[in-house]
Amino acid sequence: MKVVKLLKAKQIRRHFYKMREPCDVSQGNADFLLACRHAQEAGLKPRIVYRNLALSQLYEMALKFEPDTAVVSSGAIAAISYEKTGRSPKDKRVVREPSTEGDIWWGNGSPNYPMDERAFMLNRSRAVDYLNFLPSIFVFDGYANWEPSARTKIRVVCARPYHALFMHNMLIRPTPEELQSFGEPEFVIYNAGPFPANRYTSFMTSSTSVDLSLAHRELVILGTQYAGEMKKGVFTIMHYLMPKRGILSLHSGCNVGASEDVTLFFGLSGTGKTTLSTDPRRPLIGDDEHCWGDGGVFNIEGGCYAKCINLQASKEPEIYQAIRFGTVLENVGFDRRTRVVDFDDNKLTENTRASYPIDYISNARIPCIGPHPKNIILLCCDAFGVLPPVSKLSLEQAMYHFISGYTAKVAGTEVGILEPEATFSACFGSAFLVWHPMKYASMLADKMVEHGTTAWLINTGWTGGG
Ligand SMILES: Nc1ncnc2c1ncn2[C@@H]1O[C@H](COP(=O)(O)OP(=O)(O)O)[C@@H](O)[C@H]1O
Ligand SMILES: C=C(OP(=O)(O)O)C(=O)O
């Protein structure tokens, strides 16, 4: 009797799989990965790999593998990153090795804490062992940089479906044909965030480690599940590669007016780049990471990562309506019964986020490319109320403010920041610089002079002591 029942169950399962086959491209085949030079060198041999799954499949996987992930009433998917809800800049390491060490800004004030090759290999091996041990892993292959001549192939290898979904949104998504002929990636992220670093490994100061090797062209993440580490990892490598080619990389939002007048919005994390560049009257080129090359500006990314604490439909309707099927809500609270999101809920963090593909903003300019900027706006979130609301800057003043980067770190974007804290962040994004700030500043000055760009300082913090 039992045997008959078992056989029946098997038949039903087989039938079920047959029915699902046509719509389930389950892509569990790891061959493409095993053929990759990076994977071979790193010893990555996963059991099952899900590569560039459709959004619905990533939803299904996230709901299956992540106990705290849920679909909310707008159709977005809400995930949590557990202990780390902001970046961990003090745990970021760059491998100091002969082929690149002369290029990198080290020492006082630099965000690039060194590690040696051996420590990097130990961490990479730890991350890969963890990924190999899992029943299945996720890969997202996509591109950085909209300008075709600067396009860079990025592979993200991760344990959590929500991380794959996040990078699906944040990178430029390949067409099925492009995916077919993707070949070797130029840069690989191993995100083993759920697994800790070994704090006794040399150069480690905690169980979190975000390690960049420019020689291997790899980023290894251990001990943090905050998805922002991946996107800012891609930004960091672009901050190295692009200036090497004479292209200026910038921590800025970007939009374009009716007369093709481009504006760049520079600002430290959380100070208003996304909010101010997302403007119904000015098509959006991008919210956070851009390059300025000989032909004009282009976005590095394929999506946006908006802060959404206290988000209101009436105040920021474009961002609000972008929170729908496919959007990842990170550390956002919602009613467990009705699944309605509470954007005022800061129980997990002030740094709640929404990640969506850029085309979810109805007036996005696709491809995300524009002419040379007419205006640049330095967004200064002044915690002390010293700066006036708006100032027009001379070139010298613009350089002074760009290099000194006086602003505030806002609550939550970095681990340990609980309320606005005044800071000097070179180029309004010191945490992501690889070269010395003067390299970016002098490139910016040259480009502003060449293209007659005007600079403005806007205080998005507090004014007049208020
Ligand atoms: N005057 C303002 N200008 C811009 N943003 C503001 C302003 N007042 C409040 N905010 C809020 O500040 C946050 C800015 O975040 P965001 O635009 O995502 O920053 P960034 O893109 O620079 O990381 C948003 O939550 C936005 O609603
Ligand atoms: C994602 C981040 O930056 P931004 O707020 O500039 O998007 C971050 O700093 O973690």
Short mmCIF file of C-alpha atoms and ligand atoms in Angstrom, two decimals:
data_model
loop_
_atom_site.label_atom_id
_atom_site.label_comp_id
_atom_site.label_asym_id
_atom_site.label_seq_id
_atom_site.Cartn_x
_atom_site.Cartn_y
_atom_site.Cartn_z
CA MET A 1 0.00 0.00 0.00
CA LYS A 2 2.78 2.36 1.03
CA VAL A 3 4.74 1.52 -2.14
CA VAL A 4 1.72 2.32 -4.33
CA LYS A 5 1.28 5.62 -2.55
CA LEU A 6 4.96 6.49 -3.05
CA LEU A 7 4.78 5.61 -6.73
CA LYS A 8 1.73 7.78 -7.11
CA ALA A 9 3.47 10.67 -5.44
CA LYS A 10 6.42 10.22 -7.80
CA GLN A 11 4.12 10.20 -10.81
CA ILE A 12 2.36 13.31 -9.65
CA ARG A 13 5.72 15.03 -9.10
CA ARG A 14 6.94 14.01 -12.54
CA HIS A 15 3.71 15.26 -14.08
CA PHE A 16 4.03 18.51 -12.16
CA TYR A 17 7.58 19.05 -13.40
CA LYS A 18 6.53 18.25 -16.95
CA MET A 19 3.79 20.82 -16.74
CA ARG A 20 6.17 23.40 -15.40
CA GLU A 21 9.00 22.76 -17.79
CA PRO A 22 7.94 25.13 -20.60
CA CYS A 23 7.73 28.14 -18.30
CA ASP A 24 10.48 27.15 -15.89
CA VAL A 25 13.82 27.82 -17.52
CA SER A 26 15.27 26.72 -14.19
CA GLN A 27 18.81 27.24 -15.54
CA GLY A 28 20.27 25.02 -12.88
CA ASN A 29 23.16 24.18 -15.21
CA ALA A 30 26.52 25.35 -13.88
CA ASP A 31 28.54 24.77 -17.08
CA PHE A 32 28.76 28.44 -18.05
CA LEU A 33 30.15 29.20 -14.62
CA LEU A 34 32.60 26.32 -14.52
CA ALA A 35 34.02 27.51 -17.87
CA CYS A 36 34.72 30.97 -16.43
CA ARG A 37 38.36 31.78 -15.62
CA HIS A 38 37.42 33.60 -12.41
CA ALA A 39 35.36 30.64 -11.16
CA GLN A 40 38.10 28.16 -12.02
CA GLU A 41 40.76 30.18 -10.23
CA ALA A 42 38.56 30.66 -7.21
CA GLY A 43 37.43 27.02 -7.08
CA LEU A 44 33.75 27.89 -7.45
CA LYS A 45 31.88 24.62 -8.05
CA PRO A 46 28.29 25.11 -7.02
CA ARG A 47 25.69 22.36 -7.20
CA ILE A 48 22.99 24.38 -8.90
CA VAL A 49 23.29 27.88 -10.36
CA TYR A 50 20.32 30.05 -11.16
CA ARG A 51 21.50 32.61 -13.68
CA ASN A 52 19.60 35.79 -14.62
CA LEU A 53 16.27 34.40 -13.51
CA ALA A 54 13.10 36.22 -14.49
CA LEU A 55 11.72 38.53 -11.82
CA SER A 56 8.89 36.13 -10.98
CA GLN A 57 11.34 33.28 -10.52
CA LEU A 58 13.52 35.39 -8.24
CA TYR A 59 10.40 36.25 -6.26
CA GLU A 60 9.59 32.54 -5.93
CA MET A 61 13.14 31.70 -4.87
CA ALA A 62 13.28 34.55 -2.37
CA LEU A 63 10.02 33.43 -0.79
CA LYS A 64 11.27 29.84 -0.70
CA PHE A 65 14.77 30.45 0.71
CA GLU A 66 14.43 33.64 2.78
CA PRO A 67 12.14 33.23 5.78
CA ASP A 68 11.72 36.97 6.40
CA THR A 69 11.09 38.05 2.80
CA ALA A 70 7.54 38.91 1.78
CA VAL A 71 5.55 40.44 -1.05
CA VAL A 72 3.88 43.70 -0.03
CA SER A 73 0.58 45.11 -1.22
CA SER A 74 2.08 47.21 -4.04
CA GLY A 75 3.71 44.08 -5.51
CA ALA A 76 7.23 45.01 -4.37
CA ILE A 77 9.31 42.45 -2.49
CA ALA A 78 10.45 43.33 1.04
CA ALA A 79 13.68 41.79 2.34
CA ILE A 80 15.84 42.45 5.35
CA SER A 81 19.61 42.63 5.58
CA TYR A 82 19.77 41.67 9.28
CA GLU A 83 22.62 43.08 11.37
CA LYS A 84 24.16 45.47 8.84
CA THR A 85 21.66 47.98 7.48
CA GLY A 86 24.20 50.43 6.06
CA ARG A 87 27.64 50.26 4.52
CA SER A 88 30.67 49.23 6.60
CA PRO A 89 33.42 51.59 5.33
CA LYS A 90 35.84 50.64 8.08
CA ASP A 91 35.70 47.01 6.95
CA LYS A 92 36.50 47.81 3.33
CA ARG A 93 39.92 46.59 2.20
CA VAL A 94 41.89 47.05 -1.02
CA VAL A 95 44.65 44.63 -1.93
CA ARG A 96 48.02 46.38 -1.96
CA GLU A 97 49.99 44.80 -4.79
CA PRO A 98 52.68 45.98 -7.24
CA SER A 99 50.59 46.43 -10.40
CA THR A 100 48.17 48.99 -8.89
CA GLU A 101 49.58 50.25 -5.57
CA GLY A 102 51.11 53.38 -7.15
CA ASP A 103 47.67 54.46 -8.42
CA ILE A 104 45.79 54.18 -5.17
CA TRP A 105 45.19 56.81 -2.51
CA TRP A 106 46.45 55.27 0.75
CA GLY A 107 47.01 56.65 4.23
CA ASN A 108 45.60 59.58 6.11
CA GLY A 109 41.97 60.32 5.17
CA SER A 110 41.86 57.60 2.53
CA PRO A 111 39.01 55.05 2.51
CA ASN A 112 41.37 52.41 1.10
CA TYR A 113 42.58 50.31 4.01
CA PRO A 114 45.22 47.91 2.68
CA MET A 115 45.22 44.13 2.84
CA ASP A 116 47.72 41.72 1.33
CA GLU A 117 47.15 39.19 -1.42
CA ARG A 118 47.20 36.26 1.00
CA ALA A 119 44.46 37.69 3.21
CA PHE A 120 42.38 38.39 0.10
CA MET A 121 42.83 34.78 -1.07
CA LEU A 122 41.84 33.50 2.36
CA ASN A 123 38.67 35.56 2.31
CA ARG A 124 37.86 34.65 -1.29
CA SER A 125 38.33 31.01 -0.50
CA ARG A 126 36.11 31.31 2.57
CA ALA A 127 33.39 33.00 0.50
CA VAL A 128 33.66 30.40 -2.27
CA ASP A 129 33.60 27.48 0.18
CA TYR A 130 30.41 28.90 1.65
CA LEU A 131 28.82 29.34 -1.81
CA ASN A 132 29.88 25.81 -2.85
CA PHE A 133 28.31 24.42 0.27
CA LEU A 134 24.85 25.85 -0.47
CA PRO A 135 22.22 23.74 -2.30
CA SER A 136 22.03 26.44 -4.98
CA ILE A 137 23.42 29.87 -5.75
CA PHE A 138 22.35 32.84 -7.86
CA VAL A 139 24.24 34.63 -10.60
CA PHE A 140 23.35 37.90 -12.26
CA ASP A 141 25.33 38.90 -15.33
CA GLY A 142 24.90 42.52 -16.37
CA TYR A 143 26.73 45.64 -17.45
CA ALA A 144 28.02 48.82 -15.91
CA ASN A 145 28.07 52.03 -18.04
CA TRP A 146 25.50 52.98 -20.67
CA GLU A 147 28.09 54.42 -23.06
CA PRO A 148 28.84 51.44 -25.37
CA SER A 149 32.59 52.11 -25.54
CA ALA A 150 32.84 52.03 -21.73
CA ARG A 151 30.48 49.10 -21.11
CA THR A 152 31.90 46.68 -18.53
CA LYS A 153 30.67 43.12 -17.93
CA ILE A 154 29.91 42.44 -14.28
CA ARG A 155 29.07 39.06 -12.76
CA VAL A 156 27.42 38.88 -9.36
CA VAL A 157 27.56 35.50 -7.58
CA CYS A 158 25.42 35.41 -4.46
CA ALA A 159 23.67 33.28 -1.91
CA ARG A 160 20.46 35.27 -1.54
CA PRO A 161 17.83 35.70 -4.25
CA TYR A 162 17.14 39.22 -2.96
CA HIS A 163 20.74 40.16 -3.74
CA ALA A 164 20.37 38.78 -7.28
CA LEU A 165 17.13 40.72 -7.67
CA PHE A 166 18.80 43.87 -6.34
CA MET A 167 21.61 43.62 -8.89
CA HIS A 168 19.10 42.80 -11.64
CA ASN A 169 17.65 46.22 -10.83
CA MET A 170 20.91 48.08 -10.33
CA LEU A 171 23.03 46.85 -13.26
CA ILE A 172 22.18 47.35 -16.92
CA ARG A 173 20.16 44.30 -17.92
CA PRO A 174 21.42 42.33 -20.92
CA THR A 175 19.06 41.26 -23.70
CA PRO A 176 18.66 37.47 -24.12
CA GLU A 177 21.10 37.63 -27.08
CA GLU A 178 23.65 39.60 -25.05
CA LEU A 179 23.34 37.11 -22.23
CA GLN A 180 23.89 34.24 -24.62
CA SER A 181 27.19 35.72 -25.82
CA PHE A 182 28.21 37.26 -22.47
CA GLY A 183 31.44 35.23 -22.20
CA GLU A 184 34.02 36.08 -19.55
CA PRO A 185 33.01 38.77 -17.07
CA GLU A 186 35.43 41.65 -16.56
CA PHE A 187 34.66 41.97 -12.88
CA VAL A 188 33.18 39.47 -10.40
CA ILE A 189 31.46 40.03 -7.06
CA TYR A 190 31.35 37.06 -4.68
CA ASN A 191 28.67 37.99 -2.19
CA ALA A 192 28.85 35.56 0.73
CA GLY A 193 27.30 38.15 3.02
CA PRO A 194 25.39 35.71 5.27
CA PHE A 195 28.71 34.10 6.26
CA PRO A 196 31.19 35.97 8.48
CA ALA A 197 34.85 36.75 7.88
CA ASN A 198 37.26 35.11 10.27
CA ARG A 199 38.28 37.92 12.59
CA TYR A 200 41.66 36.23 13.15
CA THR A 201 42.59 36.55 9.46
CA SER A 202 45.26 39.25 9.07
CA PHE A 203 43.95 42.76 8.42
CA MET A 204 40.44 41.91 9.73
CA THR A 205 39.03 44.11 12.45
CA SER A 206 35.60 42.50 12.64
CA SER A 207 33.59 39.67 11.13
CA THR A 208 32.61 41.91 8.23
CA SER A 209 34.92 42.33 5.28
CA VAL A 210 34.45 43.89 1.85
CA ASP A 211 37.60 43.17 -0.14
CA LEU A 212 38.56 44.62 -3.49
CA SER A 213 41.31 43.18 -5.65
CA LEU A 214 41.98 45.34 -8.69
CA ALA A 215 44.48 42.79 -10.01
CA HIS A 216 41.99 39.91 -9.84
CA ARG A 217 39.10 42.25 -10.67
CA GLU A 218 37.05 40.76 -7.87
CA LEU A 219 35.12 41.94 -4.86
CA VAL A 220 34.52 39.57 -1.95
CA ILE A 221 31.80 40.29 0.59
CA LEU A 222 31.64 38.50 3.96
CA GLY A 223 29.62 39.32 7.04
CA THR A 224 27.24 41.96 5.66
CA GLN A 225 24.02 41.50 3.74
CA TYR A 226 23.41 45.20 3.08
CA ALA A 227 22.85 45.21 -0.69
CA GLY A 228 24.34 48.69 -1.10
CA GLU A 229 27.82 47.15 -0.70
CA MET A 230 27.48 45.51 -4.12
CA LYS A 231 26.41 48.61 -6.02
CA LYS A 232 29.01 50.76 -4.31
CA GLY A 233 31.56 48.02 -5.03
CA VAL A 234 30.85 48.39 -8.74
CA PHE A 235 31.11 52.16 -8.32
CA THR A 236 34.48 51.82 -6.59
CA ILE A 237 35.92 49.78 -9.45
CA MET A 238 34.55 52.30 -11.98
CA HIS A 239 36.17 55.04 -9.88
CA TYR A 240 39.43 53.22 -10.62
CA LEU A 241 38.99 52.08 -14.21
CA MET A 242 37.31 55.14 -15.73
CA PRO A 243 39.79 57.88 -14.65
CA LYS A 244 42.57 55.57 -15.91
CA ARG A 245 40.95 55.98 -19.34
CA GLY A 246 40.49 59.75 -18.99
CA ILE A 247 36.78 59.44 -18.11
CA LEU A 248 35.68 61.22 -14.93
CA SER A 249 33.54 59.13 -12.56
CA LEU A 250 31.28 61.06 -10.19
CA HIS A 251 29.06 60.37 -7.18
CA SER A 252 26.13 62.28 -8.59
CA GLY A 253 22.55 62.20 -9.80
CA CYS A 254 21.79 63.54 -13.29
CA ASN A 255 18.82 64.85 -15.25
CA VAL A 256 18.22 66.78 -18.44
CA GLY A 257 15.94 69.72 -19.28
CA ALA A 258 13.84 70.56 -22.34
CA SER A 259 16.76 72.28 -24.08
CA GLU A 260 19.05 69.27 -23.49
CA ASP A 261 20.63 71.12 -20.55
CA VAL A 262 22.14 68.49 -18.26
CA THR A 263 22.49 69.00 -14.51
CA LEU A 264 24.68 66.88 -12.23
CA PHE A 265 23.77 66.66 -8.53
CA PHE A 266 26.76 65.80 -6.36
CA GLY A 267 26.06 64.68 -2.83
CA LEU A 268 27.11 62.30 -0.12
CA SER A 269 24.87 59.27 0.45
CA GLY A 270 21.38 60.20 1.60
CA THR A 271 21.65 63.94 0.91
CA GLY A 272 19.16 64.18 -1.96
CA LYS A 273 20.68 63.02 -5.26
CA THR A 274 17.84 60.58 -5.98
CA THR A 275 15.09 62.85 -4.69
CA LEU A 276 16.25 65.93 -6.60
CA SER A 277 17.33 64.27 -9.84
CA THR A 278 13.93 62.49 -10.04
CA ASP A 279 11.96 65.46 -11.35
CA PRO A 280 8.79 65.16 -13.46
CA ARG A 281 9.86 68.15 -15.58
CA ARG A 282 13.36 66.88 -16.29
CA PRO A 283 14.01 63.39 -17.66
CA LEU A 284 16.16 61.29 -15.34
CA ILE A 285 19.54 60.04 -16.60
CA GLY A 286 20.46 58.49 -13.25
CA ASP A 287 20.30 58.96 -9.51
CA ASP A 288 23.73 58.13 -8.13
CA GLU A 289 26.75 57.17 -10.25
CA HIS A 290 27.84 58.84 -13.51
CA CYS A 291 30.76 59.29 -15.81
CA TRP A 292 31.69 62.38 -17.78
CA GLY A 293 33.63 61.50 -20.90
CA ASP A 294 34.57 63.18 -24.18
CA GLY A 295 31.07 62.74 -25.60
CA GLY A 296 29.10 63.87 -22.52
CA VAL A 297 27.67 62.11 -19.48
CA PHE A 298 26.39 58.59 -18.96
CA ASN A 299 24.97 56.61 -16.09
CA ILE A 300 26.98 53.70 -14.69
CA GLU A 301 23.86 51.91 -13.43
CA GLY A 302 20.59 50.49 -14.70
CA GLY A 303 18.54 51.33 -11.63
CA CYS A 304 17.98 53.59 -8.63
CA TYR A 305 18.38 53.04 -4.89
CA ALA A 306 16.20 55.58 -3.14
CA LYS A 307 16.08 56.27 0.55
CA CYS A 308 12.46 55.77 1.46
CA ILE A 309 12.09 56.68 5.10
CA ASN A 310 9.01 58.92 5.45
CA LEU A 311 8.31 58.61 1.72
CA GLN A 312 4.97 60.19 0.76
CA ALA A 313 3.10 59.80 -2.52
CA SER A 314 2.19 63.50 -2.52
CA LYS A 315 5.78 64.70 -2.06
CA GLU A 316 7.72 62.22 -4.21
CA PRO A 317 5.12 60.66 -6.55
CA GLU A 318 7.62 59.31 -9.11
CA ILE A 319 9.56 57.34 -6.51
CA TYR A 320 6.36 56.22 -4.76
CA GLN A 321 4.85 54.80 -7.95
CA ALA A 322 8.14 53.04 -8.79
CA ILE A 323 7.61 50.81 -5.75
CA ARG A 324 5.79 47.96 -7.47
CA PHE A 325 6.38 44.44 -8.82
CA GLY A 326 10.15 43.97 -9.22
CA THR A 327 11.17 46.67 -6.74
CA VAL A 328 13.21 45.51 -3.75
CA LEU A 329 12.33 47.17 -0.46
CA GLU A 330 15.18 46.77 2.00
CA ASN A 331 14.58 46.95 5.75
CA VAL A 332 11.21 48.64 5.26
CA GLY A 333 8.39 47.91 7.73
CA PHE A 334 4.96 46.67 6.69
CA ASP A 335 1.79 45.38 8.27
CA ARG A 336 2.14 41.58 8.52
CA ARG A 337 -1.57 41.06 7.84
CA THR A 338 -2.48 43.64 5.19
CA ARG A 339 1.04 43.83 3.71
CA VAL A 340 0.68 47.60 3.47
CA VAL A 341 4.07 49.31 3.79
CA ASP A 342 4.68 51.79 6.58
CA PHE A 343 7.32 54.15 5.20
CA ASP A 344 7.55 55.89 8.59
CA ASP A 345 8.71 52.69 10.29
CA ASN A 346 12.35 53.07 11.31
CA LYS A 347 12.44 50.03 13.62
CA LEU A 348 15.16 48.33 11.59
CA THR A 349 16.98 51.46 10.42
CA GLU A 350 16.62 55.07 9.23
CA ASN A 351 18.30 53.87 6.04
CA THR A 352 15.32 52.10 4.49
CA ARG A 353 15.71 51.69 0.74
CA ALA A 354 13.90 50.94 -2.49
CA SER A 355 15.77 49.57 -5.49
CA TYR A 356 14.02 49.67 -8.88
CA PRO A 357 15.04 49.58 -12.55
CA ILE A 358 15.46 53.10 -13.92
CA ASP A 359 12.64 52.59 -16.44
CA TYR A 360 10.20 52.43 -13.51
CA ILE A 361 10.59 56.23 -13.48
CA SER A 362 8.28 57.24 -16.31
CA ASN A 363 10.40 60.05 -17.74
CA ALA A 364 13.74 58.24 -17.55
CA ARG A 365 16.04 58.90 -20.51
CA ILE A 366 16.92 55.53 -22.01
CA PRO A 367 19.70 54.94 -22.95
CA CYS A 368 20.91 56.89 -19.91
CA ILE A 369 23.26 59.18 -21.79
CA GLY A 370 23.31 62.98 -22.17
CA PRO A 371 25.39 65.88 -23.48
CA HIS A 372 28.01 67.78 -21.47
CA PRO A 373 26.54 69.28 -18.27
CA LYS A 374 25.41 72.91 -18.23
CA ASN A 375 25.12 73.04 -14.43
CA ILE A 376 26.57 71.15 -11.53
CA ILE A 377 24.96 71.35 -8.13
CA LEU A 378 26.89 70.50 -4.99
CA LEU A 379 24.32 69.22 -2.48
CA CYS A 380 25.55 70.08 0.95
CA CYS A 381 23.51 68.70 3.81
CA ASP A 382 24.67 71.27 6.37
CA ALA A 383 24.04 69.97 9.88
CA PHE A 384 25.12 73.28 11.47
CA GLY A 385 23.01 75.73 9.43
CA VAL A 386 26.02 77.82 8.41
CA LEU A 387 25.68 77.76 4.64
CA PRO A 388 23.04 79.80 2.77
CA PRO A 389 20.33 77.87 0.89
CA VAL A 390 21.70 78.62 -2.62
CA SER A 391 25.05 80.04 -3.81
CA LYS A 392 26.49 80.45 -7.27
CA LEU A 393 30.14 79.41 -7.25
CA SER A 394 33.21 80.52 -9.18
CA LEU A 395 35.40 77.73 -10.54
CA GLU A 396 37.80 78.15 -7.60
CA GLN A 397 34.94 78.03 -5.07
CA ALA A 398 33.51 74.96 -6.80
CA MET A 399 36.88 73.23 -6.53
CA TYR A 400 37.23 74.21 -2.90
CA HIS A 401 33.81 72.77 -2.01
CA PHE A 402 34.28 69.68 -4.21
CA ILE A 403 37.61 68.77 -2.64
CA SER A 404 36.72 69.61 0.96
CA GLY A 405 33.23 68.11 0.59
CA TYR A 406 31.76 69.70 3.70
CA THR A 407 28.40 68.02 4.33
CA ALA A 408 26.77 65.63 6.80
CA LYS A 409 26.56 61.88 7.00
CA VAL A 410 22.87 61.17 7.41
CA ALA A 411 21.53 58.61 9.84
CA GLY A 412 21.95 54.98 8.89
CA THR A 413 23.80 55.09 5.56
CA GLU A 414 26.94 53.96 7.35
CA VAL A 415 27.06 51.61 10.28
CA GLY A 416 27.25 53.58 13.54
CA ILE A 417 25.82 56.90 12.25
CA LEU A 418 22.61 57.44 14.21
CA GLU A 419 21.97 61.11 13.50
CA PRO A 420 23.33 63.70 11.04
CA GLU A 421 27.05 64.14 11.63
CA ALA A 422 29.13 66.90 10.03
CA THR A 423 31.90 65.54 7.87
CA PHE A 424 34.33 66.44 5.10
CA SER A 425 33.92 63.90 2.35
CA ALA A 426 36.20 64.61 -0.62
CA CYS A 427 34.33 64.70 -3.94
CA PHE A 428 31.08 64.19 -1.94
CA GLY A 429 31.84 60.48 -1.88
CA SER A 430 35.20 59.94 -0.27
CA ALA A 431 34.26 56.38 0.73
CA PHE A 432 34.32 55.31 -2.94
CA LEU A 433 37.46 57.07 -4.18
CA VAL A 434 40.36 54.98 -5.36
CA TRP A 435 42.71 57.64 -6.75
CA HIS A 436 43.67 60.72 -4.75
CA PRO A 437 40.82 63.30 -4.68
CA MET A 438 42.97 65.75 -6.68
CA LYS A 439 42.80 63.46 -9.70
CA TYR A 440 38.99 63.70 -9.83
CA ALA A 441 39.00 67.41 -8.95
CA SER A 442 41.46 68.41 -11.64
CA MET A 443 39.57 66.40 -14.26
CA LEU A 444 36.36 68.12 -13.14
CA ALA A 445 37.94 71.60 -13.36
CA ASP A 446 39.24 70.88 -16.88
CA LYS A 447 35.85 69.65 -18.05
CA MET A 448 33.97 72.58 -16.50
CA VAL A 449 36.26 75.07 -18.24
CA GLU A 450 36.10 73.23 -21.56
CA HIS A 451 32.30 73.03 -21.56
CA GLY A 452 31.44 76.30 -19.75
CA THR A 453 29.68 74.53 -16.86
CA THR A 454 28.27 76.62 -13.98
CA ALA A 455 28.48 75.39 -10.37
CA TRP A 456 25.97 75.95 -7.56
CA LEU A 457 26.00 75.03 -3.89
CA ILE A 458 22.62 74.03 -2.46
CA ASN A 459 22.11 73.38 1.20
CA THR A 460 19.70 70.45 1.65
CA GLY A 461 20.30 70.34 5.39
CA TRP A 462 19.46 73.09 7.80
CA THR A 463 19.79 76.88 7.34
CA GLY A 464 20.02 79.83 9.71
CA GLY A 465 20.45 77.61 12.74
CA GLY A 466 17.02 76.07 12.11
N1 LIG B 1 14.98 69.38 0.74
C1 LIG B 1 15.22 68.11 0.47
N2 LIG B 1 15.89 67.78 -0.62
C2 LIG B 1 16.17 66.50 -0.88
N3 LIG B 1 15.81 65.46 -0.10
C3 LIG B 1 15.11 65.73 1.00
C4 LIG B 1 14.78 67.06 1.34
N4 LIG B 1 14.10 67.01 2.48
C5 LIG B 1 14.01 65.73 2.86
N5 LIG B 1 14.59 64.94 1.96
C6 LIG B 1 14.70 63.49 2.11
O1 LIG B 1 16.09 63.17 2.20
C7 LIG B 1 16.32 61.90 1.58
C8 LIG B 1 17.31 62.03 0.46
O2 LIG B 1 17.64 60.73 0.01
P1 LIG B 1 18.09 60.37 -1.44
O3 LIG B 1 17.57 61.37 -2.43
O4 LIG B 1 17.79 58.92 -1.68
O5 LIG B 1 19.67 60.55 -1.25
P2 LIG B 1 20.87 60.09 -2.15
O6 LIG B 1 20.34 59.73 -3.49
O7 LIG B 1 21.76 61.30 -2.19
O8 LIG B 1 21.49 58.96 -1.44
C9 LIG B 1 14.99 61.39 1.10
O9 LIG B 1 14.45 60.54 2.09
C10 LIG B 1 14.17 62.67 0.94
O10 LIG B 1 12.78 62.46 1.07
C1 LIG B 2 23.84 53.27 -1.31
C2 LIG B 2 24.54 54.19 -0.79
O1 LIG B 2 24.67 55.44 -1.28
P1 LIG B 2 23.60 56.45 -1.86
O2 LIG B 2 22.77 56.87 -0.70
O3 LIG B 2 24.45 57.55 -2.40
O4 LIG B 2 22.77 55.72 -2.87
C3 LIG B 2 25.35 53.92 0.37
O5 LIG B 2 26.13 54.81 0.70
O6 LIG B 2 25.25 52.83 0.94
#
